[in-house]
Amino acid sequence: MNPKIALKKIWLDEDVTEFVVTVIDGVSTFKSKVYVGYDYLQSLIKELSTFKDQIYGGIYDIEMGEFGPEYASGAFKARLHYYVPGKLSIATHQQTEFFDFSNRKEAAESKMYLKTEPTLLDNFIAQLQKLNSGDADEAELECA
């Protein structure tokens, strides 16, 4: 299993889009479903296109869905950080939808840590553009 972060479009209407976010660190795999606003991808593409050039210590957070039992579906957060020029670290946190477990509500959670590089981030942005235009249903950020 090659390390990656994958976004797969499952469903959309005029207000929201549902994605399955898959994170693979090379050993473990974790998936969560998230909802985002209809124009989320446009904003993400614009912000990542700016961030990609901040190779001297830039930090950017990708956030999809909401954490907590009050919200529908699950959540995903990834902190991208250029810790040295040309090296991009990614810390992820995911949560599934809450479900009944014994006498309480619970959700599965995962934290994973990945590394990638600027060229692979460029490829991801290009795939996000295809996803946004409807020419693809999935975008992947390959990691090392």
PDB file of C-alpha atoms in Angstrom:
ATOM      1  CA  MET A   1       0.000   0.000   0.000  1.00  0.00           C
ATOM      2  CA  ASN A   2       1.535   3.241  -1.124  1.00  0.00           C
ATOM      3  CA  PRO A   3       1.014   6.195   1.236  1.00  0.00           C
ATOM      4  CA  LYS A   4      -1.576   8.669  -0.027  1.00  0.00           C
ATOM      5  CA  ILE A   5      -4.587  10.806   0.711  1.00  0.00           C
ATOM      6  CA  ALA A   6      -7.525  10.211  -1.643  1.00  0.00           C
ATOM      7  CA  LEU A   7     -10.749  12.181  -2.057  1.00  0.00           C
ATOM      8  CA  LYS A   8     -13.594  10.392  -3.823  1.00  0.00           C
ATOM      9  CA  LYS A   9     -16.796  12.210  -4.722  1.00  0.00           C
ATOM     10  CA  ILE A  10     -19.796  10.119  -3.687  1.00  0.00           C
ATOM     11  CA  TRP A  11     -22.767  12.410  -4.038  1.00  0.00           C
ATOM     12  CA  LEU A  12     -23.687  16.065  -4.550  1.00  0.00           C
ATOM     13  CA  ASP A  13     -26.642  18.401  -4.814  1.00  0.00           C
ATOM     14  CA  GLU A  14     -26.959  22.187  -5.162  1.00  0.00           C
ATOM     15  CA  ASP A  15     -25.759  22.767  -1.570  1.00  0.00           C
ATOM     16  CA  VAL A  16     -23.297  20.067  -0.498  1.00  0.00           C
ATOM     17  CA  THR A  17     -20.910  17.426  -1.779  1.00  0.00           C
ATOM     18  CA  GLU A  18     -20.170  14.142   0.003  1.00  0.00           C
ATOM     19  CA  PHE A  19     -16.667  12.683  -0.174  1.00  0.00           C
ATOM     20  CA  VAL A  20     -14.974   9.590   1.146  1.00  0.00           C
ATOM     21  CA  VAL A  21     -11.527  10.582   2.383  1.00  0.00           C
ATOM     22  CA  THR A  22      -9.014   7.738   2.525  1.00  0.00           C
ATOM     23  CA  VAL A  23      -5.650   8.065   4.233  1.00  0.00           C
ATOM     24  CA  ILE A  24      -3.035   5.335   3.817  1.00  0.00           C
ATOM     25  CA  ASP A  25       0.275   5.654   5.651  1.00  0.00           C
ATOM     26  CA  GLY A  26       1.836   2.552   4.083  1.00  0.00           C
ATOM     27  CA  VAL A  27       0.646   0.231   6.867  1.00  0.00           C
ATOM     28  CA  SER A  28      -2.812   1.412   7.957  1.00  0.00           C
ATOM     29  CA  THR A  29      -5.849   2.643   6.030  1.00  0.00           C
ATOM     30  CA  PHE A  30      -8.657   4.819   7.422  1.00  0.00           C
ATOM     31  CA  LYS A  31     -11.755   6.110   5.615  1.00  0.00           C
ATOM     32  CA  SER A  32     -14.333   8.677   6.618  1.00  0.00           C
ATOM     33  CA  LYS A  33     -17.280  10.259   4.850  1.00  0.00           C
ATOM     34  CA  VAL A  34     -17.483  14.045   4.973  1.00  0.00           C
ATOM     35  CA  TYR A  35     -19.795  16.770   3.701  1.00  0.00           C
ATOM     36  CA  VAL A  36     -18.549  20.096   2.348  1.00  0.00           C
ATOM     37  CA  GLY A  37     -20.252  23.114   0.841  1.00  0.00           C
ATOM     38  CA  TYR A  38     -20.828  23.163  -2.904  1.00  0.00           C
ATOM     39  CA  ASP A  39     -18.010  25.655  -3.605  1.00  0.00           C
ATOM     40  CA  TYR A  40     -15.487  24.038  -1.237  1.00  0.00           C
ATOM     41  CA  LEU A  41     -13.280  22.562  -3.974  1.00  0.00           C
ATOM     42  CA  GLN A  42     -12.893  25.923  -5.718  1.00  0.00           C
ATOM     43  CA  SER A  43     -11.643  27.484  -2.477  1.00  0.00           C
ATOM     44  CA  LEU A  44      -9.354  24.536  -1.735  1.00  0.00           C
ATOM     45  CA  ILE A  45      -7.761  24.710  -5.188  1.00  0.00           C
ATOM     46  CA  LYS A  46      -7.192  28.468  -4.894  1.00  0.00           C
ATOM     47  CA  GLU A  47      -5.702  28.227  -1.394  1.00  0.00           C
ATOM     48  CA  LEU A  48      -3.479  25.222  -2.203  1.00  0.00           C
ATOM     49  CA  SER A  49      -2.249  27.014  -5.340  1.00  0.00           C
ATOM     50  CA  THR A  50      -1.055  29.852  -3.094  1.00  0.00           C
ATOM     51  CA  PHE A  51       0.314  27.557  -0.374  1.00  0.00           C
ATOM     52  CA  LYS A  52       2.377  25.402  -2.763  1.00  0.00           C
ATOM     53  CA  ASP A  53       4.861  28.257  -3.237  1.00  0.00           C
ATOM     54  CA  GLN A  54       5.376  28.850   0.506  1.00  0.00           C
ATOM     55  CA  ILE A  55       8.202  26.315   0.671  1.00  0.00           C
ATOM     56  CA  TYR A  56      10.032  28.137   3.478  1.00  0.00           C
ATOM     57  CA  GLY A  57       7.925  27.138   6.475  1.00  0.00           C
ATOM     58  CA  GLY A  58       4.407  27.489   5.069  1.00  0.00           C
ATOM     59  CA  ILE A  59       1.492  25.867   6.934  1.00  0.00           C
ATOM     60  CA  TYR A  60      -1.965  25.118   5.557  1.00  0.00           C
ATOM     61  CA  ASP A  61      -4.925  23.223   7.026  1.00  0.00           C
ATOM     62  CA  ILE A  62      -7.365  21.266   4.901  1.00  0.00           C
ATOM     63  CA  GLU A  63     -10.629  20.821   6.810  1.00  0.00           C
ATOM     64  CA  MET A  64     -13.638  18.846   5.628  1.00  0.00           C
ATOM     65  CA  GLY A  65     -16.726  18.017   7.668  1.00  0.00           C
ATOM     66  CA  GLU A  66     -16.965  18.735  11.394  1.00  0.00           C
ATOM     67  CA  PHE A  67     -15.721  16.849  14.437  1.00  0.00           C
ATOM     68  CA  GLY A  68     -18.227  15.930  17.125  1.00  0.00           C
ATOM     69  CA  PRO A  69     -21.513  14.071  17.583  1.00  0.00           C
ATOM     70  CA  GLU A  70     -23.594  17.149  16.754  1.00  0.00           C
ATOM     71  CA  TYR A  71     -22.730  16.995  13.040  1.00  0.00           C
ATOM     72  CA  ALA A  72     -23.704  14.710  10.174  1.00  0.00           C
ATOM     73  CA  SER A  73     -21.186  12.242   8.824  1.00  0.00           C
ATOM     74  CA  GLY A  74     -17.495  12.502   9.756  1.00  0.00           C
ATOM     75  CA  ALA A  75     -14.551  14.854   9.644  1.00  0.00           C
ATOM     76  CA  PHE A  76     -11.080  15.182   8.155  1.00  0.00           C
ATOM     77  CA  LYS A  77      -8.269  17.596   8.919  1.00  0.00           C
ATOM     78  CA  ALA A  78      -4.793  17.650   7.401  1.00  0.00           C
ATOM     79  CA  ARG A  79      -2.064  20.076   8.418  1.00  0.00           C
ATOM     80  CA  LEU A  80       0.438  20.583   5.600  1.00  0.00           C
ATOM     81  CA  HIS A  81       3.771  22.018   6.694  1.00  0.00           C
ATOM     82  CA  TYR A  82       6.956  22.725   4.754  1.00  0.00           C
ATOM     83  CA  TYR A  83       9.340  21.832   7.570  1.00  0.00           C
ATOM     84  CA  VAL A  84      12.358  22.311   5.291  1.00  0.00           C
ATOM     85  CA  PRO A  85      12.342  23.682   1.721  1.00  0.00           C
ATOM     86  CA  GLY A  86      11.075  20.998  -0.653  1.00  0.00           C
ATOM     87  CA  LYS A  87       9.843  18.650   2.102  1.00  0.00           C
ATOM     88  CA  LEU A  88       6.180  18.663   3.024  1.00  0.00           C
ATOM     89  CA  SER A  89       4.884  16.899   6.130  1.00  0.00           C
ATOM     90  CA  ILE A  90       1.193  16.113   6.577  1.00  0.00           C
ATOM     91  CA  ALA A  91      -0.477  15.320   9.895  1.00  0.00           C
ATOM     92  CA  THR A  92      -4.008  13.979   9.482  1.00  0.00           C
ATOM     93  CA  HIS A  93      -6.897  13.513  11.891  1.00  0.00           C
ATOM     94  CA  GLN A  94     -10.089  11.732  10.856  1.00  0.00           C
ATOM     95  CA  GLN A  95     -13.328  10.834  12.539  1.00  0.00           C
ATOM     96  CA  THR A  96     -16.211   8.690  11.331  1.00  0.00           C
ATOM     97  CA  GLU A  97     -19.884   9.353  11.899  1.00  0.00           C
ATOM     98  CA  PHE A  98     -20.986   8.724  15.485  1.00  0.00           C
ATOM     99  CA  PHE A  99     -22.852   5.492  16.232  1.00  0.00           C
ATOM    100  CA  ASP A 100     -24.467   3.777  19.221  1.00  0.00           C
ATOM    101  CA  PHE A 101     -21.972   1.752  21.221  1.00  0.00           C
ATOM    102  CA  SER A 102     -23.059   0.225  24.538  1.00  0.00           C
ATOM    103  CA  ASN A 103     -24.867   3.061  26.285  1.00  0.00           C
ATOM    104  CA  ARG A 104     -23.143   5.955  24.537  1.00  0.00           C
ATOM    105  CA  LYS A 105     -22.288   7.461  21.136  1.00  0.00           C
ATOM    106  CA  GLU A 106     -18.820   6.792  19.716  1.00  0.00           C
ATOM    107  CA  ALA A 107     -16.880   7.421  16.515  1.00  0.00           C
ATOM    108  CA  ALA A 108     -13.753   5.767  15.189  1.00  0.00           C
ATOM    109  CA  GLU A 109     -10.770   8.110  14.903  1.00  0.00           C
ATOM    110  CA  SER A 110      -7.347   8.037  13.329  1.00  0.00           C
ATOM    111  CA  LYS A 111      -4.218  10.178  13.263  1.00  0.00           C
ATOM    112  CA  MET A 112      -1.586   9.515  10.604  1.00  0.00           C
ATOM    113  CA  TYR A 113       1.621  11.195   9.533  1.00  0.00           C
ATOM    114  CA  LEU A 114       2.812  11.377   5.937  1.00  0.00           C
ATOM    115  CA  LYS A 115       5.422  13.147   3.847  1.00  0.00           C
ATOM    116  CA  THR A 116       5.261  14.330   0.266  1.00  0.00           C
ATOM    117  CA  GLU A 117       6.959  16.830  -2.037  1.00  0.00           C
ATOM    118  CA  PRO A 118       5.980  19.928  -4.036  1.00  0.00           C
ATOM    119  CA  THR A 119       5.676  18.137  -7.391  1.00  0.00           C
ATOM    120  CA  LEU A 120       3.205  15.640  -5.950  1.00  0.00           C
ATOM    121  CA  LEU A 121       1.223  18.520  -4.429  1.00  0.00           C
ATOM    122  CA  ASP A 122       1.103  20.129  -7.912  1.00  0.00           C
ATOM    123  CA  ASN A 123      -0.281  16.842  -9.300  1.00  0.00           C
ATOM    124  CA  PHE A 124      -2.918  16.776  -6.547  1.00  0.00           C
ATOM    125  CA  ILE A 125      -4.021  20.329  -7.344  1.00  0.00           C
ATOM    126  CA  ALA A 126      -4.390  19.388 -11.027  1.00  0.00           C
ATOM    127  CA  GLN A 127      -6.486  16.357 -10.039  1.00  0.00           C
ATOM    128  CA  LEU A 128      -8.637  18.543  -7.762  1.00  0.00           C
ATOM    129  CA  GLN A 129      -9.307  20.822 -10.747  1.00  0.00           C
ATOM    130  CA  LYS A 130     -10.567  17.817 -12.739  1.00  0.00           C
ATOM    131  CA  LEU A 131     -12.662  16.730  -9.771  1.00  0.00           C
ATOM    132  CA  ASN A 132     -14.147  20.210  -9.496  1.00  0.00           C
ATOM    133  CA  SER A 133     -14.984  20.401 -13.207  1.00  0.00           C
ATOM    134  CA  GLY A 134     -16.629  16.968 -13.188  1.00  0.00           C
ATOM    135  CA  ASP A 135     -13.961  15.359 -15.376  1.00  0.00           C
ATOM    136  CA  ALA A 136     -12.977  12.985 -12.521  1.00  0.00           C
ATOM    137  CA  ASP A 137     -14.527  11.551  -9.376  1.00  0.00           C
ATOM    138  CA  GLU A 138     -11.318  11.125  -7.392  1.00  0.00           C
ATOM    139  CA  ALA A 139      -8.118  13.011  -6.580  1.00  0.00           C
ATOM    140  CA  GLU A 140      -5.032  11.568  -4.871  1.00  0.00           C
ATOM    141  CA  LEU A 141      -2.098  13.155  -3.099  1.00  0.00           C
ATOM    142  CA  GLU A 142       0.723  10.644  -3.398  1.00  0.00           C
ATOM    143  CA  CYS A 143       3.079  10.510  -0.447  1.00  0.00           C
ATOM    144  CA  ALA A 144       6.484   8.993   0.204  1.00  0.00           C
TER     145      ALA A 144
END
